[in-house]
């Protein structure tokens, strides 16, 4: 056997062995090994219990985003959650904010990556509705490419939106007292699961964080699919 043939055999063995090794790493007595995403927000111990491998474990009540209603750019009332099978990504923005343009370009890249995935829904909530009229918002959104209905731009009453951002999405949004034309807020993309729990906050001006979001969406999809197969 010459050296070239020996190398070819080694490569073939490696190609055959790697899938099996990965399968071994991902299995633990028939269960996938993966680290689920964190669940953000206040939580408390419930009075109920569940059992895992014979051990009694107290259930945990996690923060969930409550039902709310805003309007889209056509004036239609949009209620969240509109479908309990959707994973959602949210951000908060306004048109006079330069950094929000960068933020929504990154949002656009995530929308584009998951354009054909029916499990994903995207929302951008306007935080300057007194200035950002529906006509201004319609002109603003024409610069973005996305499938109809996949990425929904929402607006509504300013006070209600600020309470929603702080109380439900756990992110800072408030009018700058020194510069009334400015809204102080955190540039975040927020990942929400099908149970309306926050599973991740991502710096919307940082490409590495956006790449992390794209990867963690895949983890969350796997988590949701596993729940279905475990039923």
GROMACS .gro file of C-alpha atoms in nm:
model
  231
    1UNK     CA    1   0.000   0.000   0.000
    2UNK     CA    2   0.151   0.329  -0.106
    3UNK     CA    3   0.145   0.649   0.101
    4UNK     CA    4  -0.125   0.809  -0.110
    5UNK     CA    5  -0.366   0.517  -0.063
    6UNK     CA    6  -0.301   0.512   0.311
    7UNK     CA    7  -0.388   0.884   0.338
    8UNK     CA    8  -0.708   0.828   0.141
    9UNK     CA    9  -0.809   0.547   0.380
   10UNK     CA   10  -0.741   0.771   0.683
   11UNK     CA   11  -0.957   1.048   0.535
   12UNK     CA   12  -1.239   0.801   0.464
   13UNK     CA   13  -1.224   0.662   0.817
   14UNK     CA   14  -1.234   1.015   0.961
   15UNK     CA   15  -1.536   1.107   0.749
   16UNK     CA   16  -1.721   0.798   0.865
   17UNK     CA   17  -1.623   0.841   1.230
   18UNK     CA   18  -1.709   1.209   1.278
   19UNK     CA   19  -2.089   1.176   1.241
   20UNK     CA   20  -2.092   0.888   1.489
   21UNK     CA   21  -1.878   1.083   1.735
   22UNK     CA   22  -2.106   1.385   1.709
   23UNK     CA   23  -2.409   1.163   1.759
   24UNK     CA   24  -2.247   1.021   2.072
   25UNK     CA   25  -2.186   1.371   2.209
   26UNK     CA   26  -2.544   1.475   2.141
   27UNK     CA   27  -2.700   1.174   2.306
   28UNK     CA   28  -2.749   1.091   2.672
   29UNK     CA   29  -2.975   0.789   2.722
   30UNK     CA   30  -3.183   0.888   2.420
   31UNK     CA   31  -3.195   1.260   2.509
   32UNK     CA   32  -3.022   1.535   2.315
   33UNK     CA   33  -2.744   1.709   2.501
   34UNK     CA   34  -2.768   2.084   2.450
   35UNK     CA   35  -2.776   2.383   2.671
   36UNK     CA   36  -3.114   2.556   2.648
   37UNK     CA   37  -3.122   2.933   2.625
   38UNK     CA   38  -3.164   3.140   2.939
   39UNK     CA   39  -3.505   3.271   3.041
   40UNK     CA   40  -3.485   3.639   3.135
   41UNK     CA   41  -3.687   3.843   3.380
   42UNK     CA   42  -3.822   3.799   3.733
   43UNK     CA   43  -3.916   3.448   3.835
   44UNK     CA   44  -4.063   3.275   4.138
   45UNK     CA   45  -4.102   2.924   4.272
   46UNK     CA   46  -4.447   2.776   4.209
   47UNK     CA   47  -4.653   2.559   4.441
   48UNK     CA   48  -4.654   2.281   4.180
   49UNK     CA   49  -4.386   2.021   4.109
   50UNK     CA   50  -4.255   1.797   3.835
   51UNK     CA   51  -4.033   1.489   3.840
   52UNK     CA   52  -3.704   1.443   3.659
   53UNK     CA   53  -3.532   1.105   3.682
   54UNK     CA   54  -3.733   1.029   3.990
   55UNK     CA   55  -3.646   1.353   4.165
   56UNK     CA   56  -3.919   1.594   4.273
   57UNK     CA   57  -3.845   1.945   4.147
   58UNK     CA   58  -4.044   2.262   4.217
   59UNK     CA   59  -4.182   2.436   3.908
   60UNK     CA   60  -4.074   2.791   3.826
   61UNK     CA   61  -4.305   3.072   3.716
   62UNK     CA   62  -4.119   3.288   3.463
   63UNK     CA   63  -4.182   3.639   3.341
   64UNK     CA   64  -4.404   3.636   3.033
   65UNK     CA   65  -4.496   3.917   2.796
   66UNK     CA   66  -4.863   3.990   2.850
   67UNK     CA   67  -5.112   4.022   2.567
   68UNK     CA   68  -5.105   4.367   2.404
   69UNK     CA   69  -5.242   4.539   2.096
   70UNK     CA   70  -5.082   4.796   1.863
   71UNK     CA   71  -5.147   4.898   1.502
   72UNK     CA   72  -4.952   4.828   1.185
   73UNK     CA   73  -4.877   5.087   0.918
   74UNK     CA   74  -5.209   5.017   0.745
   75UNK     CA   75  -5.401   5.092   1.063
   76UNK     CA   76  -5.483   4.727   1.132
   77UNK     CA   77  -5.497   4.620   1.496
   78UNK     CA   78  -5.223   4.367   1.569
   79UNK     CA   79  -5.251   4.162   1.886
   80UNK     CA   80  -4.955   3.986   2.043
   81UNK     CA   81  -4.933   3.697   2.076
   82UNK     CA   82  -5.134   3.631   1.762
   83UNK     CA   83  -5.014   3.272   1.735
   84UNK     CA   84  -4.866   3.064   2.015
   85UNK     CA   85  -4.654   2.861   1.771
   86UNK     CA   86  -4.439   3.158   1.665
   87UNK     CA   87  -4.093   3.250   1.787
   88UNK     CA   88  -4.066   3.631   1.775
   89UNK     CA   89  -3.791   3.891   1.749
   90UNK     CA   90  -3.863   4.249   1.860
   91UNK     CA   91  -3.685   4.581   1.847
   92UNK     CA   92  -3.775   4.941   1.938
   93UNK     CA   93  -3.679   5.226   1.703
   94UNK     CA   94  -3.765   5.571   1.564
   95UNK     CA   95  -3.686   5.736   1.232
   96UNK     CA   96  -3.486   6.036   1.363
   97UNK     CA   97  -3.242   5.797   1.529
   98UNK     CA   98  -2.934   5.735   1.310
   99UNK     CA   99  -2.828   5.427   1.506
  100UNK     CA  100  -3.176   5.281   1.462
  101UNK     CA  101  -3.102   5.265   1.089
  102UNK     CA  102  -2.802   5.044   1.163
  103UNK     CA  103  -3.010   4.843   1.408
  104UNK     CA  104  -3.285   4.775   1.155
  105UNK     CA  105  -3.035   4.682   0.883
  106UNK     CA  106  -2.915   4.410   1.117
  107UNK     CA  107  -3.277   4.317   1.185
  108UNK     CA  108  -3.326   4.296   0.809
  109UNK     CA  109  -3.035   4.050   0.784
  110UNK     CA  110  -3.198   3.824   1.044
  111UNK     CA  111  -3.536   3.849   0.869
  112UNK     CA  112  -3.367   3.760   0.541
  113UNK     CA  113  -3.198   3.453   0.690
  114UNK     CA  114  -3.531   3.322   0.823
  115UNK     CA  115  -3.756   3.453   0.547
  116UNK     CA  116  -3.884   3.105   0.460
  117UNK     CA  117  -3.918   2.977   0.815
  118UNK     CA  118  -4.283   2.987   0.918
  119UNK     CA  119  -4.193   2.959   1.287
  120UNK     CA  120  -4.038   3.309   1.295
  121UNK     CA  121  -4.214   3.646   1.319
  122UNK     CA  122  -4.045   3.987   1.346
  123UNK     CA  123  -4.174   4.313   1.497
  124UNK     CA  124  -4.033   4.666   1.511
  125UNK     CA  125  -4.213   4.897   1.755
  126UNK     CA  126  -4.194   5.273   1.696
  127UNK     CA  127  -4.111   5.483   2.004
  128UNK     CA  128  -4.165   5.830   1.859
  129UNK     CA  129  -4.526   5.814   1.735
  130UNK     CA  130  -4.591   6.188   1.776
  131UNK     CA  131  -4.335   6.261   1.502
  132UNK     CA  132  -4.335   5.932   1.312
  133UNK     CA  133  -4.670   5.949   1.138
  134UNK     CA  134  -4.791   5.648   0.937
  135UNK     CA  135  -4.685   5.822   0.615
  136UNK     CA  136  -4.331   5.883   0.751
  137UNK     CA  137  -4.310   5.523   0.866
  138UNK     CA  138  -4.431   5.390   0.532
  139UNK     CA  139  -4.161   5.591   0.353
  140UNK     CA  140  -3.902   5.469   0.606
  141UNK     CA  141  -3.986   5.102   0.564
  142UNK     CA  142  -3.965   5.113   0.184
  143UNK     CA  143  -3.587   5.099   0.220
  144UNK     CA  144  -3.608   4.748   0.365
  145UNK     CA  145  -3.668   4.423   0.182
  146UNK     CA  146  -3.876   4.156   0.351
  147UNK     CA  147  -4.162   3.917   0.270
  148UNK     CA  148  -4.511   4.064   0.329
  149UNK     CA  149  -4.631   3.995   0.681
  150UNK     CA  150  -4.296   3.859   0.799
  151UNK     CA  151  -4.167   4.181   0.955
  152UNK     CA  152  -4.440   4.399   1.103
  153UNK     CA  153  -4.380   4.764   1.193
  154UNK     CA  154  -4.601   4.868   1.484
  155UNK     CA  155  -4.708   5.201   1.630
  156UNK     CA  156  -4.950   5.330   1.891
  157UNK     CA  157  -4.984   5.554   2.193
  158UNK     CA  158  -4.645   5.674   2.321
  159UNK     CA  159  -4.716   5.630   2.691
  160UNK     CA  160  -4.851   5.278   2.637
  161UNK     CA  161  -4.551   5.181   2.424
  162UNK     CA  162  -4.304   5.308   2.684
  163UNK     CA  163  -4.481   5.111   2.957
  164UNK     CA  164  -4.480   4.807   2.731
  165UNK     CA  165  -4.107   4.836   2.662
  166UNK     CA  166  -4.009   4.881   3.026
  167UNK     CA  167  -4.264   4.657   3.195
  168UNK     CA  168  -4.294   4.371   2.949
  169UNK     CA  169  -3.977   4.370   2.739
  170UNK     CA  170  -3.754   4.484   3.028
  171UNK     CA  171  -3.573   4.747   2.822
  172UNK     CA  172  -3.526   5.121   2.884
  173UNK     CA  173  -3.728   5.361   2.668
  174UNK     CA  174  -3.803   5.717   2.773
  175UNK     CA  175  -3.813   6.069   2.630
  176UNK     CA  176  -3.492   6.271   2.676
  177UNK     CA  177  -3.584   6.561   2.908
  178UNK     CA  178  -3.304   6.781   2.768
  179UNK     CA  179  -3.364   6.705   2.402
  180UNK     CA  180  -3.736   6.640   2.339
  181UNK     CA  181  -3.670   6.522   1.983
  182UNK     CA  182  -3.459   6.238   2.119
  183UNK     CA  183  -3.574   5.912   2.277
  184UNK     CA  184  -3.331   5.734   2.504
  185UNK     CA  185  -3.342   5.360   2.454
  186UNK     CA  186  -3.124   5.053   2.431
  187UNK     CA  187  -3.043   4.919   2.085
  188UNK     CA  188  -3.152   4.560   2.127
  189UNK     CA  189  -3.304   4.274   1.936
  190UNK     CA  190  -3.515   4.070   2.178
  191UNK     CA  191  -3.585   3.700   2.126
  192UNK     CA  192  -3.919   3.569   2.256
  193UNK     CA  193  -4.028   3.205   2.262
  194UNK     CA  194  -4.369   3.051   2.192
  195UNK     CA  195  -4.460   3.083   2.562
  196UNK     CA  196  -4.395   3.461   2.541
  197UNK     CA  197  -4.083   3.436   2.757
  198UNK     CA  198  -3.774   3.646   2.679
  199UNK     CA  199  -3.488   3.415   2.579
  200UNK     CA  200  -3.222   3.664   2.473
  201UNK     CA  201  -3.113   4.028   2.445
  202UNK     CA  202  -2.869   4.112   2.164
  203UNK     CA  203  -2.676   4.432   2.097
  204UNK     CA  204  -2.834   4.548   1.772
  205UNK     CA  205  -2.524   4.749   1.670
  206UNK     CA  206  -2.280   4.459   1.705
  207UNK     CA  207  -2.240   4.208   1.420
  208UNK     CA  208  -2.109   3.936   1.651
  209UNK     CA  209  -2.420   3.972   1.865
  210UNK     CA  210  -2.639   3.949   1.555
  211UNK     CA  211  -2.458   3.632   1.450
  212UNK     CA  212  -2.517   3.499   1.802
  213UNK     CA  213  -2.889   3.576   1.767
  214UNK     CA  214  -2.904   3.388   1.437
  215UNK     CA  215  -2.740   3.086   1.600
  216UNK     CA  216  -2.957   3.100   1.912
  217UNK     CA  217  -3.273   3.115   1.702
  218UNK     CA  218  -3.169   2.773   1.572
  219UNK     CA  219  -3.122   2.649   1.930
  220UNK     CA  220  -3.468   2.779   2.022
  221UNK     CA  221  -3.626   2.615   1.716
  222UNK     CA  222  -3.465   2.284   1.820
  223UNK     CA  223  -3.599   2.335   2.173
  224UNK     CA  224  -3.951   2.397   2.043
  225UNK     CA  225  -3.936   2.094   1.812
  226UNK     CA  226  -3.814   1.877   2.096
  227UNK     CA  227  -4.115   1.980   2.307
  228UNK     CA  228  -4.343   1.857   2.029
  229UNK     CA  229  -4.165   1.522   1.992
  230UNK     CA  230  -4.163   1.471   2.370
  231UNK     CA  231  -4.543   1.501   2.391
   0.00000   0.00000   0.00000
